[in-house]
XYZ file of C-alpha atoms in Angstrom:
468
model
C 0.115 -0.276 -0.236
C 1.416 3.237 -0.989
C 1.487 6.684 1.256
C -1.999 7.383 -0.662
C -3.756 4.575 -0.606
C -2.650 4.207 3.237
C -3.552 7.871 3.967
C -7.288 7.316 2.136
C -8.161 3.822 4.298
C -6.762 5.911 7.368
C -9.258 8.429 6.820
C -12.341 5.985 5.880
C -11.997 3.154 8.791
C -10.729 5.745 11.586
C -9.864 9.323 11.471
C -13.541 10.529 9.992
C -14.992 9.097 12.878
C -12.549 11.097 14.747
C -13.531 14.272 13.499
C -17.178 13.676 13.847
C -16.677 13.412 17.849
C -14.472 16.261 17.608
C -16.812 18.584 15.654
C -19.163 17.989 18.578
C -17.374 19.075 21.268
C -17.802 22.934 21.852
C -14.356 23.827 23.121
C -13.792 27.326 22.197
C -11.329 28.915 22.541
C -11.168 30.989 26.087
C -11.640 34.280 24.504
C -14.944 32.708 23.897
C -15.604 30.932 27.247
C -14.019 32.072 29.699
C -15.558 29.213 31.958
C -13.533 26.903 29.269
C -11.983 24.992 32.373
C -15.417 25.168 34.421
C -17.337 23.823 31.540
C -15.160 20.640 30.611
C -15.106 21.237 26.776
C -11.331 21.681 26.046
C -10.853 18.870 28.573
C -13.282 16.802 26.268
C -11.441 17.573 23.274
C -7.899 16.851 24.639
C -9.055 14.050 25.798
C -10.476 12.466 22.758
C -7.312 13.839 20.558
C -4.881 12.336 23.174
C -6.419 9.119 23.466
C -6.132 8.553 19.776
C -2.924 9.468 19.311
C -1.787 7.209 22.277
C -3.665 4.133 20.206
C -1.444 4.995 17.120
C 1.223 2.049 16.134
C 4.102 4.229 15.073
C 7.441 3.313 16.506
C 8.349 5.305 19.590
C 5.614 7.568 20.033
C 5.437 8.861 23.376
C 2.281 11.263 24.396
C 1.782 13.800 26.856
C -0.793 16.338 28.054
C 1.434 18.921 29.605
C -0.470 21.353 31.651
C 0.523 24.808 33.454
C -2.042 26.066 36.470
C -4.498 28.534 34.859
C -3.336 27.886 31.209
C -4.663 26.056 28.402
C -3.388 22.723 27.976
C -1.103 21.293 25.986
C -0.526 18.135 23.778
C 3.174 17.030 23.684
C 4.535 14.211 21.171
C 7.700 12.880 20.622
C 8.359 10.338 17.922
C 12.430 8.983 17.099
C 13.765 9.150 13.835
C 16.597 7.972 11.718
C 17.927 11.440 11.528
C 19.143 13.417 14.705
C 17.829 16.257 13.056
C 14.384 17.679 13.894
C 10.902 18.660 13.070
C 8.239 19.996 14.819
C 4.679 20.086 13.811
C 2.339 22.198 14.865
C -1.831 22.479 15.023
C -4.504 23.452 17.820
C -7.682 21.985 18.784
C -9.236 25.174 20.331
C -12.288 26.669 17.979
C -14.006 29.907 17.002
C -17.389 30.204 18.651
C -20.807 29.303 16.799
C -21.256 32.325 14.437
C -24.930 32.985 13.043
C -26.326 31.832 9.200
C -25.613 28.318 9.533
C -27.510 26.131 6.653
C -31.096 24.961 8.131
C -29.638 21.343 7.894
C -26.198 22.242 9.497
C -24.399 23.593 12.885
C -21.728 24.322 14.608
C -21.849 20.870 16.534
C -23.615 18.836 14.343
C -20.987 17.000 11.397
C -22.148 16.032 8.199
C -20.651 14.662 5.020
C -21.794 16.470 1.849
C -20.317 16.296 -1.531
C -16.567 15.552 -0.419
C -16.879 17.907 2.696
C -17.274 17.326 6.207
C -19.271 20.298 7.714
C -18.572 21.349 11.785
C -16.854 24.049 13.536
C -13.331 23.612 13.892
C -13.246 20.532 10.768
C -11.277 22.407 8.727
C -9.622 24.702 11.339
C -7.863 23.245 12.982
C -9.406 19.793 14.154
C -7.506 17.529 11.115
C -3.972 18.759 12.049
C -3.095 15.805 14.737
C -4.415 13.418 12.420
C -2.692 14.617 9.542
C 0.231 14.936 11.467
C 0.557 11.411 13.328
C -0.803 9.655 9.955
C 1.800 11.201 7.686
C 4.543 10.163 9.838
C 2.769 6.748 10.415
C 2.924 6.100 6.405
C 6.108 6.686 6.161
C 6.933 3.773 9.128
C 4.395 1.581 7.575
C 6.326 1.626 4.289
C 9.463 1.427 5.156
C 10.916 5.295 5.005
C 12.920 6.972 7.180
C 11.820 10.375 8.627
C 13.764 12.925 11.134
C 13.022 13.039 15.115
C 9.811 14.451 15.216
C 7.977 16.647 17.692
C 4.199 17.576 17.483
C 2.664 20.419 19.359
C -0.931 20.687 19.433
C -2.209 23.980 21.320
C -5.709 24.719 22.859
C -5.332 28.635 22.572
C -4.487 29.656 19.100
C -8.097 31.427 18.135
C -7.207 33.534 21.199
C -3.739 34.664 19.983
C -1.969 31.779 21.474
C -0.899 33.490 24.571
C -0.468 30.448 27.073
C 1.716 29.109 24.195
C 5.271 30.803 24.565
C 5.053 29.856 28.370
C 4.638 26.072 27.300
C 7.451 26.754 24.816
C 9.975 27.869 27.675
C 9.106 24.699 29.783
C 9.552 22.125 26.729
C 12.675 24.101 24.962
C 15.025 20.834 26.026
C 12.733 18.394 25.065
C 11.840 20.100 21.641
C 15.513 20.959 20.664
C 16.065 23.292 17.769
C 13.846 21.923 14.819
C 15.240 23.096 11.276
C 11.576 22.552 9.840
C 8.674 23.612 11.103
C 5.249 22.592 9.287
C 2.394 24.196 10.253
C -1.015 22.549 9.222
C -3.181 25.102 9.951
C -3.296 27.912 6.790
C -5.342 28.174 3.594
C -5.372 27.171 -0.036
C -6.342 28.679 -2.920
C -7.975 26.032 -4.148
C -8.377 22.535 -3.971
C -6.081 21.289 -7.519
C -2.443 21.658 -5.649
C -0.687 21.977 -2.388
C -0.302 25.416 -1.446
C 2.428 27.117 0.875
C 2.252 30.213 2.703
C 5.352 32.401 2.575
C 3.553 35.656 4.831
C 1.236 36.282 7.119
C -0.119 40.003 8.019
C 0.139 41.127 11.315
C -3.129 42.968 12.858
C -3.500 45.793 15.584
C -6.963 45.743 16.681
C -9.238 48.277 19.440
C -12.099 50.324 20.326
C -12.681 53.291 19.209
C -15.018 55.797 20.973
C -16.207 59.044 20.589
C -18.855 61.033 23.195
C -19.944 64.278 22.414
C -22.750 64.634 25.027
C -23.647 63.285 28.556
C -26.972 62.752 26.934
C -29.222 61.562 23.955
C -31.421 64.529 22.837
C -33.824 65.221 20.637
C -32.599 65.585 17.046
C -34.791 67.828 15.844
C -33.251 70.169 18.298
C -29.779 69.220 18.337
C -28.882 67.899 15.369
C -27.016 71.374 12.793
C -25.675 72.372 16.329
C -24.327 69.518 17.952
C -22.093 67.568 16.128
C -23.058 63.964 15.348
C -20.452 61.587 17.410
C -21.084 58.950 14.084
C -19.666 61.903 11.795
C -16.646 62.698 14.177
C -15.929 59.192 13.813
C -16.004 58.902 10.391
C -13.633 61.602 9.954
C -11.347 60.099 12.510
C -10.863 56.827 10.136
C -10.310 58.883 7.186
C -7.043 59.561 8.558
C -6.370 55.708 7.830
C -7.756 55.262 4.991
C -9.647 56.512 2.011
C -13.507 56.200 1.835
C -13.813 55.755 -1.583
C -11.043 53.495 -2.174
C -10.046 51.519 1.325
C -6.898 52.295 0.768
C -5.153 52.864 3.752
C -3.361 56.141 3.295
C -1.092 56.750 7.040
C 2.334 56.147 6.317
C 2.900 54.685 9.421
C 1.284 51.014 8.166
C 2.978 50.888 4.707
C 5.626 48.337 4.188
C 7.253 47.603 0.713
C 6.045 44.540 -0.796
C 9.585 42.412 -1.990
C 10.141 41.606 -5.232
C 9.782 38.025 -4.840
C 6.505 37.789 -3.167
C 5.046 40.154 -5.851
C 6.389 37.734 -8.622
C 4.627 35.587 -6.564
C 1.016 36.881 -5.956
C 1.212 37.270 -10.019
C 1.786 33.760 -10.468
C -0.961 32.756 -7.802
C -3.441 35.075 -9.681
C -2.274 33.897 -12.893
C -3.373 30.056 -11.493
C -6.397 31.522 -9.372
C -8.139 33.323 -12.058
C -11.289 35.183 -11.250
C -11.317 32.852 -8.002
C -9.124 35.012 -6.480
C -12.181 37.614 -5.666
C -14.936 34.666 -6.741
C -15.060 32.722 -3.459
C -16.445 35.167 -1.838
C -20.399 35.416 -1.446
C -20.983 38.432 -3.133
C -24.718 39.475 -3.036
C -25.690 40.210 -6.598
C -24.202 42.847 -8.739
C -21.058 43.445 -6.158
C -17.803 44.090 -7.748
C -14.321 43.652 -5.674
C -12.630 46.561 -5.116
C -10.440 46.452 -8.551
C -10.575 43.834 -11.201
C -6.533 43.785 -11.114
C -5.894 40.416 -9.857
C -2.300 40.545 -8.766
C -3.510 43.501 -6.872
C -5.942 41.598 -5.467
C -3.681 39.121 -4.083
C -1.380 41.774 -2.877
C -4.006 43.981 -1.298
C -4.763 40.275 0.909
C -1.484 39.549 1.145
C 0.292 42.310 2.258
C -1.198 46.034 2.503
C -2.784 47.049 5.017
C -6.574 47.494 5.806
C -9.515 48.496 8.195
C -12.687 46.708 9.114
C -14.985 47.876 11.248
C -16.239 44.438 13.175
C -18.281 45.639 15.995
C -20.412 48.946 17.431
C -21.987 49.587 20.091
C -24.047 53.134 20.753
C -26.375 52.275 17.896
C -30.277 50.970 18.876
C -32.093 48.383 17.199
C -33.497 49.613 14.383
C -37.079 49.180 15.621
C -36.426 51.087 18.984
C -34.122 54.220 16.977
C -36.166 56.982 17.511
C -35.322 60.728 16.673
C -32.321 61.333 19.239
C -28.665 62.498 18.364
C -27.110 60.161 20.142
C -24.454 60.569 23.066
C -21.892 58.127 21.944
C -20.534 56.235 19.342
C -17.610 53.008 19.486
C -16.297 50.804 16.824
C -14.111 47.634 17.008
C -11.393 48.221 14.314
C -8.986 45.491 13.272
C -6.030 46.956 11.071
C -4.354 44.059 9.155
C -0.746 44.903 8.610
C 1.900 43.967 6.284
C 3.756 41.102 7.429
C 7.022 42.956 7.931
C 5.540 45.527 10.101
C 5.910 45.849 13.902
C 2.410 45.434 15.704
C 2.978 47.710 18.595
C 4.102 50.252 16.710
C 1.288 50.090 14.438
C -0.850 49.752 17.589
C 0.956 53.047 19.421
C 0.533 55.090 16.176
C -3.656 54.052 15.605
C -3.827 55.550 18.843
C -1.871 58.734 18.060
C -3.518 59.150 14.815
C -6.891 58.712 16.089
C -6.804 60.706 19.135
C -4.725 64.014 17.994
C -6.917 67.311 17.972
C -10.299 65.803 17.676
C -12.594 67.095 15.490
C -15.008 70.292 17.780
C -12.768 69.220 21.325
C -15.077 65.708 20.902
C -14.160 63.207 23.423
C -12.342 60.932 21.637
C -10.740 57.453 22.781
C -9.172 54.263 20.996
C -8.513 51.473 23.525
C -5.939 48.196 21.836
C -7.018 44.995 22.949
C -4.795 43.156 19.955
C -1.140 43.622 18.760
C 0.288 40.631 16.592
C 3.033 40.716 14.176
C 3.258 39.172 10.859
C 5.372 36.881 9.198
C 7.383 36.873 6.230
C 9.107 33.130 5.428
C 12.868 33.012 4.492
C 14.487 31.602 1.456
C 13.592 28.183 0.794
C 16.757 25.809 0.396
C 16.805 23.974 -3.163
C 15.747 20.481 -1.637
C 12.453 22.003 0.203
C 11.340 23.680 -3.035
C 11.783 20.518 -5.322
C 10.173 18.396 -2.197
C 7.191 20.310 -2.195
C 6.893 20.950 -6.022
C 7.416 16.646 -6.548
C 4.841 16.155 -3.881
C 2.462 18.882 -5.191
C 2.691 16.551 -8.900
C 2.482 13.262 -7.647
C -0.743 13.960 -5.237
C -2.855 16.790 -6.910
C -0.785 16.258 -10.607
C -0.110 20.204 -10.610
C 2.974 22.185 -8.928
C 3.090 23.797 -5.706
C 1.800 27.669 -5.829
C 3.240 30.631 -2.991
C 1.250 32.996 -1.566
C 0.620 34.787 1.226
C -2.154 34.690 3.722
C -4.395 37.534 4.609
C -4.919 36.226 8.317
C -2.608 35.485 11.613
C -1.055 32.557 12.961
C 0.981 34.004 15.953
C 3.070 31.253 16.321
C 5.043 31.347 13.417
C 6.513 34.977 14.532
C 6.771 33.093 18.092
C 8.355 30.019 15.986
C 11.085 32.419 14.071
C 11.937 33.964 17.003
C 12.629 30.722 18.906
C 14.535 28.619 16.132
C 16.064 31.326 13.640
C 17.633 28.353 11.461
C 14.362 26.531 10.890
C 12.583 26.193 7.568
C 9.042 26.311 7.525
C 6.313 24.334 5.475
C 2.767 26.468 6.066
C 0.204 24.629 4.422
C -3.606 23.965 4.993
C -7.049 22.854 3.731
C -9.099 26.242 4.445
C -9.892 26.950 0.636
C -12.644 28.819 -1.376
C -15.427 28.699 0.805
C -14.295 26.385 3.920
C -15.338 29.392 5.616
C -13.109 29.035 8.896
C -14.472 31.314 11.639
C -18.093 32.142 9.357
C -20.994 29.482 9.237
C -20.920 26.485 7.327
C -17.374 25.806 8.146
C -16.021 22.139 6.059
C -12.961 20.363 5.848
C -12.910 19.041 1.487
C -11.880 15.388 2.198
C -10.133 15.141 -1.022
C -7.600 18.171 -0.073
C -7.319 16.343 3.105
C -5.784 13.033 2.346
C -3.492 14.794 -0.612
C -1.839 17.552 2.103
C -1.722 14.336 4.573
C 0.339 12.587 1.777
C 2.087 15.785 0.573
C 3.341 15.849 4.152
C 4.693 12.763 4.846
C 6.491 13.302 1.743
C 8.299 16.530 2.788
C 9.079 14.400 5.885
C 11.039 11.678 3.936
C 12.845 14.435 1.531
C 13.917 16.465 4.945
C 15.191 13.034 6.561
C 17.307 12.456 3.278
C 18.636 16.049 2.944
C 19.527 16.356 5.968
C 21.456 12.612 6.250
C 23.634 13.555 2.948
């Protein structure tokens, strides 16, 4: 049985059932379930996954659930190899919250298989990662193919920003060693037709902007035209960051040059994807993207800053909105940052820009909440580039494509600092319509199988490269 056949057999006879059980567990990340420890769902997910890991007939596999007081648990595994070099494989088991808008016959905690898709919260982000990592290693052992020493880290705090992970990496530093290859199965793919390697991740600065103009609401017929609207002032402040007509972030503090290699990779990705660069999104009828230049869209999504308003308060429901000039408006801002920009400095700049010289002397405050820097991958060595392309051709029938991702994986910057000499294989199954964080999240089953097989091939290539 070859690698692909082994992975498919394991999916059909074991992994699918395990993921069904995993999807049913509402183990939301601590940011969305502050009482996670008392509720017990996280513990249930840890137990499910760690017990499956212990049952795998992998030579030398050691599985431990590591715990620090007051922190989410972490599953840590060690597997000896035929090379003294070390590969670190990463995933997470915490989930985003339910979100509204699920199809009537679907639900966040209801696993459903339909048209090669496993629906349910956490199926693709990131429940599959543990199963893919160990299945890739087991496939090599079953085929008699060597692999380097491997450590597997499965955290339970990623969707909250991985704030517990640094403490575990410090605790386990001696046991982890110095990996020269990091495999992260928590990223996206531009389509389901080939392997996609994530080359960069944007950072983010987020917080709440509040504009106060009155101590209490007053009749709009009396005050409008005299008292400036808090909403209008808020609009003025946001224009300091981006252009209202185009969405282009103009503030110099949030700019960074696009490296030539990343620009070239964006053009190639745009060529491969075509209209799917934007058509994958559920536009309302008649809606269009911000530009028809596909390369620019890829760069907008993966490298350039972009501002979003993700929440608001001070605005009553329509049914209870009277003729009142409201005293205050607050919005939650999410500013995506270029991969190479320092997020803490950007957060400080955001606060300065928004609070300086408030229009009409209004009370303006910006409270930073999250700041996380992005990540830009080191240049690929020849062996890894060749292995990725060969694996993609073997299992997908098309060559690998390189593209940045618009979101953040906080772990990547952390691991780059911890292991400055490491190479990175960051990939995943979050393709068109897979909708991580949103309704109707699904795992594309054929892509799971092919990505798992690709990881196995790359692990084998790593062992050969480090033994020569």
